[in-house]
CSV table of C-alpha atoms and ligand atoms in Angstrom, one decimal:
chain,number,residue,atom,x,y,z
B,197,MET,CA,-30.6,11.2,-3.6
B,198,ILE,CA,-31.9,12.7,-6.7
B,199,LYS,CA,-35.3,13.4,-8.3
B,200,THR,CA,-37.8,11.8,-6.0
B,201,LEU,CA,-40.8,14.2,-5.8
B,202,LYS,CA,-40.6,14.5,-2.1
B,203,HIS,CA,-36.9,15.5,-2.2
B,204,SER,CA,-37.2,17.7,-5.2
B,205,LEU,CA,-39.8,19.7,-3.3
B,206,CYS,CA,-37.7,19.6,-0.2
B,207,ALA,CA,-34.6,20.8,-2.1
B,208,LEU,CA,-36.7,23.5,-3.8
B,209,THR,CA,-38.1,24.7,-0.5
B,210,VAL,CA,-34.6,24.9,0.9
B,211,ALA,CA,-33.3,26.8,-2.2
B,212,VAL,CA,-36.2,29.2,-2.4
B,213,CYS,CA,-37.0,29.9,1.3
B,214,CYS,CA,-34.2,28.9,3.4
B,215,SER,CA,-30.8,29.3,1.7
B,216,PRO,CA,-29.9,32.6,3.4
B,217,ALA,CA,-30.2,30.7,6.7
B,218,GLY,CA,-26.8,29.2,6.3
B,219,ALA,CA,-24.5,26.3,5.6
B,220,ALA,CA,-26.7,23.6,7.0
B,221,THR,CA,-29.5,24.2,4.5
B,222,ASP,CA,-27.0,24.5,1.6
B,223,ALA,CA,-25.6,21.2,2.8
B,224,ASP,CA,-29.0,19.6,2.8
B,225,ALA,CA,-29.7,20.8,-0.8
B,226,LEU,CA,-26.3,19.6,-2.0
B,227,HIS,CA,-26.7,16.2,-0.3
B,228,GLU,CA,-30.1,15.8,-2.0
B,229,SER,CA,-28.6,16.5,-5.4
B,230,LEU,CA,-25.8,13.9,-5.2
B,231,VAL,CA,-25.8,10.2,-5.8
B,232,VAL,CA,-25.2,9.0,-2.3
B,233,MET,CA,-24.0,5.5,-1.7
B,234,ASP,CA,-22.6,3.4,1.1
B,235,THR,CA,-20.3,0.6,0.2
B,236,HIS,CA,-21.2,-1.8,3.0
B,237,LEU,CA,-24.9,-2.2,3.7
B,238,ASP,CA,-25.3,-5.3,5.9
B,239,THR,CA,-29.1,-5.0,5.6
B,240,PRO,CA,-29.6,-8.4,3.8
B,241,ALA,CA,-28.9,-10.0,7.2
B,242,LEU,CA,-32.3,-8.5,8.2
B,243,LEU,CA,-34.0,-9.2,4.8
B,244,VAL,CA,-33.8,-12.9,5.6
B,245,GLN,CA,-35.6,-12.5,8.9
B,246,PRO,CA,-39.3,-13.2,8.9
B,247,GLY,CA,-41.3,-10.2,9.7
B,248,PHE,CA,-38.8,-7.6,8.5
B,249,ASP,CA,-40.2,-5.3,5.9
B,250,ILE,CA,-37.7,-2.8,4.3
B,251,MET,CA,-40.5,-0.7,2.9
B,252,HIS,CA,-41.7,0.2,6.4
B,253,ALA,CA,-40.2,2.7,8.8
B,254,HIS,CA,-38.3,1.2,11.7
B,255,THR,CA,-36.2,2.7,14.5
B,256,TYR,CA,-32.9,1.6,16.0
B,257,ASP,CA,-34.4,1.9,19.5
B,258,ASP,CA,-37.3,-0.3,18.6
B,259,ASP,CA,-35.7,-3.2,16.6
B,260,PHE,CA,-32.0,-2.3,16.1
B,261,SER,CA,-32.4,-1.9,12.3
B,262,GLN,CA,-30.6,1.0,10.6
B,263,VAL,CA,-31.7,0.9,7.0
B,264,ASP,CA,-35.2,1.0,5.4
B,265,VAL,CA,-36.8,2.9,2.6
B,266,PRO,CA,-38.3,5.7,4.6
B,267,ARG,CA,-35.0,6.3,6.4
B,268,MET,CA,-33.1,6.1,3.1
B,269,ASP,CA,-35.4,8.8,1.8
B,270,SER,CA,-34.9,11.1,4.8
B,271,GLY,CA,-31.1,10.5,4.8
B,272,GLY,CA,-30.8,11.0,1.1
B,273,LEU,CA,-29.2,7.5,0.7
B,274,ASP,CA,-29.6,6.3,-2.9
B,275,GLY,CA,-28.2,2.8,-2.1
B,276,GLY,CA,-24.9,1.2,-2.5
B,277,PHE,CA,-23.4,-2.3,-2.1
B,278,TRP,CA,-25.7,-4.7,-0.3
B,279,VAL,CA,-23.7,-7.4,1.4
B,280,ILE,CA,-23.8,-11.2,1.2
B,281,TYR,CA,-22.1,-11.8,4.6
B,282,SER,CA,-21.1,-15.2,5.9
B,283,PRO,CA,-19.7,-15.9,9.3
B,284,GLN,CA,-16.4,-17.8,9.3
B,285,GLY,CA,-17.0,-21.5,10.0
B,286,PRO,CA,-14.8,-24.6,9.7
B,287,VAL,CA,-12.6,-24.8,6.7
B,288,THR,CA,-13.9,-28.2,5.6
B,289,ASP,CA,-16.1,-29.5,2.8
B,290,ALA,CA,-19.1,-29.6,5.1
B,291,GLY,CA,-18.5,-26.1,6.2
B,292,PHE,CA,-18.1,-24.8,2.7
B,293,LYS,CA,-21.4,-26.5,1.6
B,294,SER,CA,-23.4,-25.2,4.5
B,295,SER,CA,-22.0,-21.6,4.0
B,296,ARG,CA,-22.5,-21.7,0.3
B,297,ASP,CA,-26.2,-22.5,0.8
B,298,THR,CA,-26.6,-19.6,3.4
B,299,ALA,CA,-24.8,-17.2,0.9
B,300,LEU,CA,-27.2,-18.3,-1.9
B,301,VAL,CA,-30.2,-17.6,0.4
B,302,ARG,CA,-28.8,-14.2,1.2
B,303,ALA,CA,-28.2,-13.4,-2.5
B,304,MET,CA,-31.8,-14.5,-3.2
B,305,ALA,CA,-33.1,-12.2,-0.4
B,306,ILE,CA,-31.5,-9.3,-2.2
B,307,HIS,CA,-33.0,-10.3,-5.5
B,308,LYS,CA,-36.4,-10.8,-3.8
B,309,MET,CA,-36.2,-7.3,-2.3
B,310,VAL,CA,-35.7,-5.9,-5.8
B,311,ALA,CA,-38.3,-8.1,-7.4
B,312,ALA,CA,-41.0,-7.4,-4.8
B,313,ASN,CA,-40.5,-3.6,-5.0
B,314,PRO,CA,-39.7,-2.8,-8.6
B,315,ASP,CA,-40.7,0.8,-8.3
B,316,THR,CA,-38.4,1.3,-5.4
B,317,PHE,CA,-35.2,-0.8,-6.0
B,318,ALA,CA,-33.2,-1.7,-9.1
B,319,LEU,CA,-30.3,-4.1,-9.4
B,320,ALA,CA,-27.1,-2.4,-10.5
B,321,THR,CA,-24.2,-4.2,-12.2
B,322,GLN,CA,-22.5,-1.6,-14.3
B,323,PRO,CA,-20.9,1.7,-13.1
B,324,GLU,CA,-23.3,3.9,-15.1
B,325,ASP,CA,-26.3,2.1,-13.5
B,326,ALA,CA,-26.0,4.1,-10.3
B,327,LYS,CA,-26.8,7.5,-11.9
B,328,THR,CA,-29.6,6.0,-14.1
B,329,ILE,CA,-31.3,4.3,-11.2
B,330,ALA,CA,-31.0,7.3,-8.8
B,331,GLY,CA,-32.3,9.5,-11.6
B,332,GLN,CA,-35.4,7.3,-11.8
B,333,GLY,CA,-35.9,7.9,-8.0
B,334,LYS,CA,-35.1,4.3,-7.2
B,335,LYS,CA,-32.6,2.7,-4.8
B,336,ILE,CA,-29.3,1.4,-6.2
B,337,VAL,CA,-28.6,-2.3,-5.4
B,338,TYR,CA,-25.1,-3.4,-6.2
B,339,ILE,CA,-24.1,-6.7,-4.5
B,340,SER,CA,-21.0,-7.5,-2.6
B,341,MET,CA,-19.7,-10.5,-0.6
B,342,GLU,CA,-18.1,-10.1,2.8
B,343,ASN,CA,-16.0,-13.2,3.4
B,344,ALA,CA,-15.4,-15.4,0.3
B,345,TYR,CA,-15.5,-18.5,2.6
B,346,PRO,CA,-18.8,-19.8,1.0
B,347,LEU,CA,-17.0,-20.2,-2.3
B,348,GLY,CA,-15.1,-23.1,-0.8
B,349,GLU,CA,-12.2,-24.2,-3.0
B,350,ASP,CA,-14.2,-23.9,-6.2
B,351,LEU,CA,-13.7,-20.5,-7.8
B,352,SER,CA,-16.2,-21.3,-10.6
B,353,LEU,CA,-18.7,-20.4,-7.9
B,354,LEU,CA,-17.4,-16.8,-8.0
B,355,GLU,CA,-18.6,-16.7,-11.6
B,356,SER,CA,-22.0,-18.0,-10.5
B,357,PHE,CA,-22.3,-15.2,-8.0
B,358,TYR,CA,-21.1,-12.8,-10.6
B,359,LYS,CA,-24.0,-13.8,-12.8
B,360,MET,CA,-26.3,-13.1,-9.9
B,361,GLY,CA,-24.9,-9.5,-9.8
B,362,LEU,CA,-21.8,-9.8,-7.5
B,363,ARG,CA,-19.4,-6.9,-8.1
B,364,MET,CA,-17.3,-6.8,-5.0
B,365,VAL,CA,-15.6,-9.5,-2.9
B,366,GLY,CA,-13.6,-9.6,0.3
B,367,PRO,CA,-11.6,-12.7,1.0
B,368,VAL,CA,-11.9,-13.0,4.8
B,369,HIS,CA,-13.9,-11.9,7.9
B,370,PHE,CA,-13.0,-12.3,11.6
B,371,LYS,CA,-10.8,-15.4,11.1
B,372,ASN,CA,-8.3,-16.8,8.7
B,373,ASN,CA,-9.7,-19.0,5.9
B,374,GLN,CA,-8.8,-20.8,2.7
B,375,PHE,CA,-8.0,-17.5,1.0
B,376,GLY,CA,-5.7,-15.9,3.5
B,377,ASP,CA,-5.3,-14.2,6.9
B,378,SER,CA,-7.8,-12.1,8.8
B,379,SER,CA,-6.7,-9.0,10.7
B,380,THR,CA,-8.5,-10.3,13.8
B,381,ASP,CA,-7.9,-14.0,14.1
B,382,PRO,CA,-7.1,-14.7,17.7
B,383,ASP,CA,-4.6,-17.4,16.6
B,384,GLY,CA,-2.6,-15.0,14.5
B,385,GLN,CA,-1.5,-15.4,10.9
B,386,GLN,CA,-1.7,-18.7,9.1
B,387,TRP,CA,-0.5,-17.9,5.6
B,388,GLY,CA,1.6,-14.7,5.9
B,389,GLY,CA,-0.8,-13.0,3.5
B,390,LEU,CA,-3.0,-14.4,0.7
B,391,SER,CA,-2.9,-18.2,0.4
B,392,PRO,CA,-2.2,-19.8,-3.0
B,393,LEU,CA,-6.0,-20.1,-3.4
B,394,GLY,CA,-6.4,-16.4,-2.3
B,395,LYS,CA,-4.0,-15.4,-5.1
B,396,GLU,CA,-6.3,-17.4,-7.6
B,397,LEU,CA,-9.3,-15.5,-6.2
B,398,VAL,CA,-7.6,-12.2,-7.0
B,399,LYS,CA,-7.0,-13.4,-10.6
B,400,LYS,CA,-10.5,-14.7,-11.0
B,401,ALA,CA,-12.1,-11.5,-9.6
B,402,ASN,CA,-9.9,-9.5,-12.1
B,403,GLU,CA,-11.0,-11.7,-15.0
B,404,LEU,CA,-14.7,-11.3,-14.1
B,405,GLY,CA,-14.6,-7.5,-13.3
B,406,ILE,CA,-15.2,-7.8,-9.6
B,407,ILE,CA,-13.7,-5.2,-7.2
B,408,LEU,CA,-11.5,-6.7,-4.5
B,409,ASP,CA,-12.3,-5.6,-0.9
B,410,GLY,CA,-9.5,-5.6,1.7
B,411,SER,CA,-11.6,-4.7,4.7
B,412,HIS,CA,-11.2,-7.4,7.5
B,413,ALA,CA,-8.1,-8.7,5.7
B,414,HIS,CA,-4.7,-8.7,7.5
B,415,ASP,CA,-2.4,-5.9,6.3
B,416,ASP,CA,-0.2,-8.5,4.6
B,417,VAL,CA,-3.3,-9.7,2.6
B,418,LEU,CA,-4.1,-6.1,1.6
B,419,ARG,CA,-0.5,-5.6,0.5
B,420,ASP,CA,-0.7,-8.8,-1.6
B,421,MET,CA,-4.0,-7.8,-3.1
B,422,ILE,CA,-2.7,-4.3,-4.0
B,423,GLU,CA,0.4,-5.9,-5.6
B,424,LEU,CA,-1.4,-8.7,-7.5
B,425,SER,CA,-4.7,-7.1,-8.5
B,426,LYS,CA,-4.7,-5.6,-12.0
B,427,THR,CA,-7.3,-3.1,-10.9
B,428,PRO,CA,-7.5,-0.9,-7.7
B,429,VAL,CA,-8.6,-2.4,-4.4
B,430,ILE,CA,-11.3,-1.0,-2.1
B,431,LEU,CA,-11.5,-1.0,1.7
B,432,SER,CA,-15.3,-0.9,1.9
B,433,HIS,CA,-15.5,-0.3,5.6
B,434,SER,CA,-12.3,0.5,7.4
B,435,GLY,CA,-10.7,3.2,9.6
B,436,THR,CA,-7.2,4.6,10.3
B,437,LYS,CA,-4.6,3.3,12.8
B,438,ALA,CA,-3.3,6.9,13.1
B,439,ILE,CA,-6.4,7.7,15.2
B,440,TYR,CA,-7.0,4.3,16.8
B,441,ASP,CA,-4.5,1.5,16.6
B,442,HIS,CA,-6.8,-1.4,15.9
B,443,PRO,CA,-6.1,-4.3,13.5
B,444,ARG,CA,-9.3,-3.5,11.5
B,445,ASN,CA,-7.7,-0.1,10.7
B,446,VAL,CA,-4.9,0.7,8.2
B,447,ASP,CA,-1.8,2.8,9.0
B,448,ASP,CA,-0.8,5.8,6.8
B,449,SER,CA,1.9,4.1,4.9
B,450,LEU,CA,-0.4,1.2,3.8
B,451,LEU,CA,-3.1,3.8,3.1
B,452,LYS,CA,-0.7,5.7,0.8
B,453,LYS,CA,0.2,2.5,-0.9
B,454,LEU,CA,-3.5,1.8,-1.5
B,455,VAL,CA,-4.0,5.3,-2.9
B,456,GLU,CA,-0.9,5.2,-5.1
B,457,SER,CA,-2.4,2.1,-6.7
B,458,GLY,CA,-5.6,3.9,-7.4
B,459,GLY,CA,-7.5,2.3,-4.5
B,460,VAL,CA,-10.2,3.8,-2.2
B,461,ILE,CA,-11.1,3.6,1.5
B,462,HIS,CA,-14.6,4.0,2.8
B,463,VAL,CA,-14.8,5.0,6.4
B,464,ASN,CA,-16.3,2.7,8.9
B,465,ALA,CA,-18.6,3.9,11.8
B,466,TYR,CA,-18.1,0.8,14.0
B,467,SER,CA,-17.7,2.3,17.4
B,468,SER,CA,-15.2,-0.1,18.9
B,469,TYR,CA,-12.8,0.4,15.9
B,470,LEU,CA,-12.9,4.2,16.3
B,471,LYS,CA,-11.6,4.5,19.8
B,472,GLU,CA,-10.9,2.6,23.0
B,473,LEU,CA,-14.2,2.2,24.8
B,474,PRO,CA,-14.6,1.2,28.4
B,475,SER,CA,-15.3,-2.5,28.6
B,476,ASP,CA,-18.4,-3.8,30.4
B,477,PRO,CA,-17.9,-7.5,31.2
B,478,GLU,CA,-21.5,-7.9,32.4
B,479,ARG,CA,-22.9,-6.6,29.1
B,480,GLY,CA,-20.4,-8.8,27.2
B,481,LYS,CA,-21.6,-11.8,29.2
B,482,ALA,CA,-25.3,-11.0,28.6
B,483,TYR,CA,-24.7,-10.5,24.9
B,484,SER,CA,-22.7,-13.6,24.3
B,485,ALA,CA,-25.5,-15.6,26.0
B,486,LEU,CA,-28.0,-13.9,23.8
B,487,PHE,CA,-26.0,-14.6,20.6
B,488,LYS,CA,-25.9,-18.3,21.5
B,489,GLN,CA,-29.7,-18.3,21.5
B,490,MET,CA,-29.9,-16.3,18.3
B,491,GLY,CA,-28.7,-19.2,16.0
B,492,ASN,CA,-30.0,-18.8,12.6
B,493,MET,CA,-32.6,-16.1,12.7
B,494,ALA,CA,-33.7,-16.9,9.2
B,495,GLU,CA,-35.2,-20.1,10.5
B,496,MET,CA,-37.1,-18.5,13.4
B,497,SER,CA,-40.6,-17.3,13.6
B,498,ALA,CA,-41.4,-13.6,13.7
B,499,HIS,CA,-42.6,-14.2,17.3
B,500,GLU,CA,-39.3,-15.8,18.3
B,501,ILE,CA,-37.3,-13.0,16.8
B,502,ALA,CA,-39.5,-10.4,18.6
B,503,ALA,CA,-38.8,-12.2,21.9
B,504,LEU,CA,-35.0,-12.1,21.2
B,505,LYS,CA,-35.2,-8.4,20.4
B,506,ALA,CA,-37.1,-7.8,23.6
B,507,LYS,CA,-34.3,-9.6,25.5
B,508,ARG,CA,-31.7,-7.5,23.7
B,509,LYS,CA,-33.5,-4.3,24.7
B,510,GLN,CA,-33.6,-5.5,28.3
B,511,ILE,CA,-29.8,-6.0,28.2
B,512,ASP,CA,-29.3,-2.5,26.8
B,513,MET,CA,-31.4,-1.1,29.5
B,514,GLU,CA,-29.5,-2.9,32.3
B,515,HIS,CA,-26.1,-2.4,30.7
B,516,PRO,CA,-26.3,0.5,28.3
B,517,ALA,CA,-24.0,0.5,25.2
B,518,VAL,CA,-21.1,2.9,25.2
B,519,ARG,CA,-20.5,4.2,21.7
B,520,ALA,CA,-18.1,6.5,19.9
B,521,THR,CA,-19.4,9.9,19.0
B,522,PHE,CA,-20.0,11.5,15.6
B,523,GLU,CA,-16.9,13.6,16.2
B,524,ASP,CA,-14.8,10.4,16.8
B,525,TYR,CA,-16.1,9.2,13.4
B,526,MET,CA,-15.2,12.5,11.8
B,527,GLU,CA,-11.7,12.4,13.3
B,528,HIS,CA,-11.1,9.2,11.3
B,529,PHE,CA,-12.8,10.6,8.3
B,530,LEU,CA,-10.8,13.9,8.2
B,531,HIS,CA,-7.5,12.2,8.8
B,532,ILE,CA,-8.2,9.7,6.0
B,533,LEU,CA,-9.2,12.6,3.8
B,534,GLU,CA,-6.0,14.4,4.6
B,535,VAL,CA,-3.8,11.4,3.7
B,536,ALA,CA,-5.8,9.8,0.9
B,537,GLY,CA,-7.6,12.8,-0.6
B,538,PRO,CA,-11.3,13.2,-1.5
B,539,GLN,CA,-10.8,11.2,-4.7
B,540,HIS,CA,-9.8,8.1,-2.6
B,541,THR,CA,-12.2,8.3,0.3
B,542,GLY,CA,-15.9,7.3,0.8
B,543,VAL,CA,-18.5,6.1,3.3
B,544,GLY,CA,-19.0,2.5,4.4
B,545,ALA,CA,-20.5,2.9,7.9
B,546,ASP,CA,-21.4,-0.8,8.4
B,547,TRP,CA,-25.1,-0.2,8.7
B,548,ASP,CA,-26.9,-3.3,10.1
B,549,GLY,CA,-23.5,-4.8,10.7
B,550,GLY,CA,-22.5,-3.1,14.0
B,551,GLY,CA,-21.9,0.4,12.7
B,552,GLY,CA,-23.4,3.6,14.2
B,553,VAL,CA,-22.1,6.3,16.6
B,554,GLU,CA,-23.9,8.6,19.0
B,555,THR,CA,-26.2,10.9,17.0
B,556,MET,CA,-25.7,8.9,13.8
B,557,MET,CA,-27.3,5.6,14.5
B,558,ASP,CA,-29.1,5.1,11.2
B,559,VAL,CA,-28.9,6.2,7.6
B,560,ALA,CA,-31.4,9.1,8.3
B,561,ALA,CA,-28.4,11.0,9.8
B,562,LEU,CA,-26.1,10.8,6.7
B,563,PRO,CA,-26.6,14.5,5.8
B,564,LYS,CA,-24.5,15.3,8.9
B,565,ILE,CA,-21.5,14.0,7.1
B,566,THR,CA,-22.0,16.3,4.1
B,567,GLU,CA,-22.6,19.2,6.4
B,568,ARG,CA,-19.4,18.6,8.3
B,569,LEU,CA,-17.3,18.1,5.2
B,570,LEU,CA,-18.6,21.3,3.6
B,571,ALA,CA,-17.8,23.1,6.9
B,572,GLU,CA,-14.2,21.7,6.6
B,573,GLY,CA,-13.9,23.3,3.1
B,574,TYR,CA,-14.5,20.3,0.9
B,575,THR,CA,-16.1,21.2,-2.4
B,576,GLU,CA,-19.2,20.0,-4.1
B,577,GLN,CA,-17.1,18.0,-6.5
B,578,ASP,CA,-15.3,16.4,-3.5
B,579,LEU,CA,-18.6,15.4,-2.0
B,580,ALA,CA,-19.8,13.9,-5.3
B,581,ASP,CA,-16.6,11.9,-5.4
B,582,ILE,CA,-16.8,10.8,-1.8
B,583,TRP,CA,-20.5,9.8,-1.9
B,584,GLY,CA,-20.3,7.8,-5.1
B,585,ASN,CA,-17.9,8.6,-7.9
B,586,ASN,CA,-14.8,7.0,-6.3
B,587,ALA,CA,-16.4,3.5,-5.8
B,588,LEU,CA,-18.0,3.7,-9.3
B,589,ARG,CA,-14.6,4.5,-10.7
B,590,LEU,CA,-13.2,1.3,-9.2
B,591,LEU,CA,-16.1,-0.7,-10.6
B,592,LYS,CA,-15.4,0.9,-14.1
B,593,GLN,CA,-11.7,0.0,-13.9
B,594,ALA,CA,-12.6,-3.6,-12.8
B,595,GLN,CA,-15.2,-4.0,-15.6
B,596,ASP,CA,-12.9,-2.4,-18.2
B,597,PHE,CA,-10.1,-4.7,-17.3
B,598,ALA,CA,-12.3,-7.8,-17.6
B,599,ALA,CA,-13.6,-6.5,-21.0
B,600,SER,CA,-10.1,-6.0,-22.2
B,601,LEU,CA,-9.3,-9.7,-21.7
B,602,LYS,CA,-12.1,-10.7,-24.0
B,603,LYS,CA,-10.9,-8.6,-26.9
L,729,LIG,ZN1,-17.5,-6.1,8.3
């Protein structure tokens, strides 16, 4: 976060009064001075809910939200990629249409957030926009799409979303779809990698200058994407199999392949992908009953949503969540840094999408990562790369390639 009055003063205070106190204060000052981005902000899922106001301070304990403007300020988060997420539905014309409409509503919610708060947010579409926007003390809003399912079989829709600001796209989510295999489909692989349409998606994204995102994709899809894409691929929120062997994580050899091709991995803080957690069948049962009642929260009243949140709190009281710790997160982070290097690593903690570990349950806690990485010996330049430069480099490569086709 740079240049907001509050934070300039804060950084100044730290520099003038407190710097001899030690590394933590140095870390805070450095964190404040960087452009800090997360490549997977699922917050648009909350923007469409009646009654949610991103300008107001929330707490995770109160309403389970993890990102709002006051907490972005206190955590020094300048913004990042705000996600148009679509759950995987039936791969049919009717499924495509319904999902397309939901994705459009979510894209509009992101635009409305920016339009309603022009002094706070600004839409970013070019790599250089991030620094400009953060320099104005505003929040950076790049747009990404998690699960390309809503595009149906009509890739001209990708261009429509591009015109709405889309700059990153991941082909799949929890299940296989028309573009390829998911890493977590209970029925296993359907295509053996990208489908023929998935290969077209890669080509189209390259032509438009959109970064391809391999998070959630099966390893074979990621391999295909690395091979076919003319510009480097991102994993916007993933972990490492070397620390926890989960299908959502990548092993070192695939990570090295990603890095050799210029790609970047942003480390996920989704507890159950970080380590084996004890299962609680009663909590699982209670949550699946609750999810059934949740339906489409965008169509509920604020009162109905409040009632569901109260039920969720009740479940959490009766069957408390068991989460990974901040050190579990850092174990993934440090291993990935060792294998991929600081020029190929970043943060994509899955805020408002299931991310969060003990003592880092919202974006206000982000300076802890900077502090920990400095203590490990990573430099100021490394931190600048990790928090923003690496993802922006990929966007520049994507945009430059698209521009080169037009010459
Ligand atoms: Zn995800």
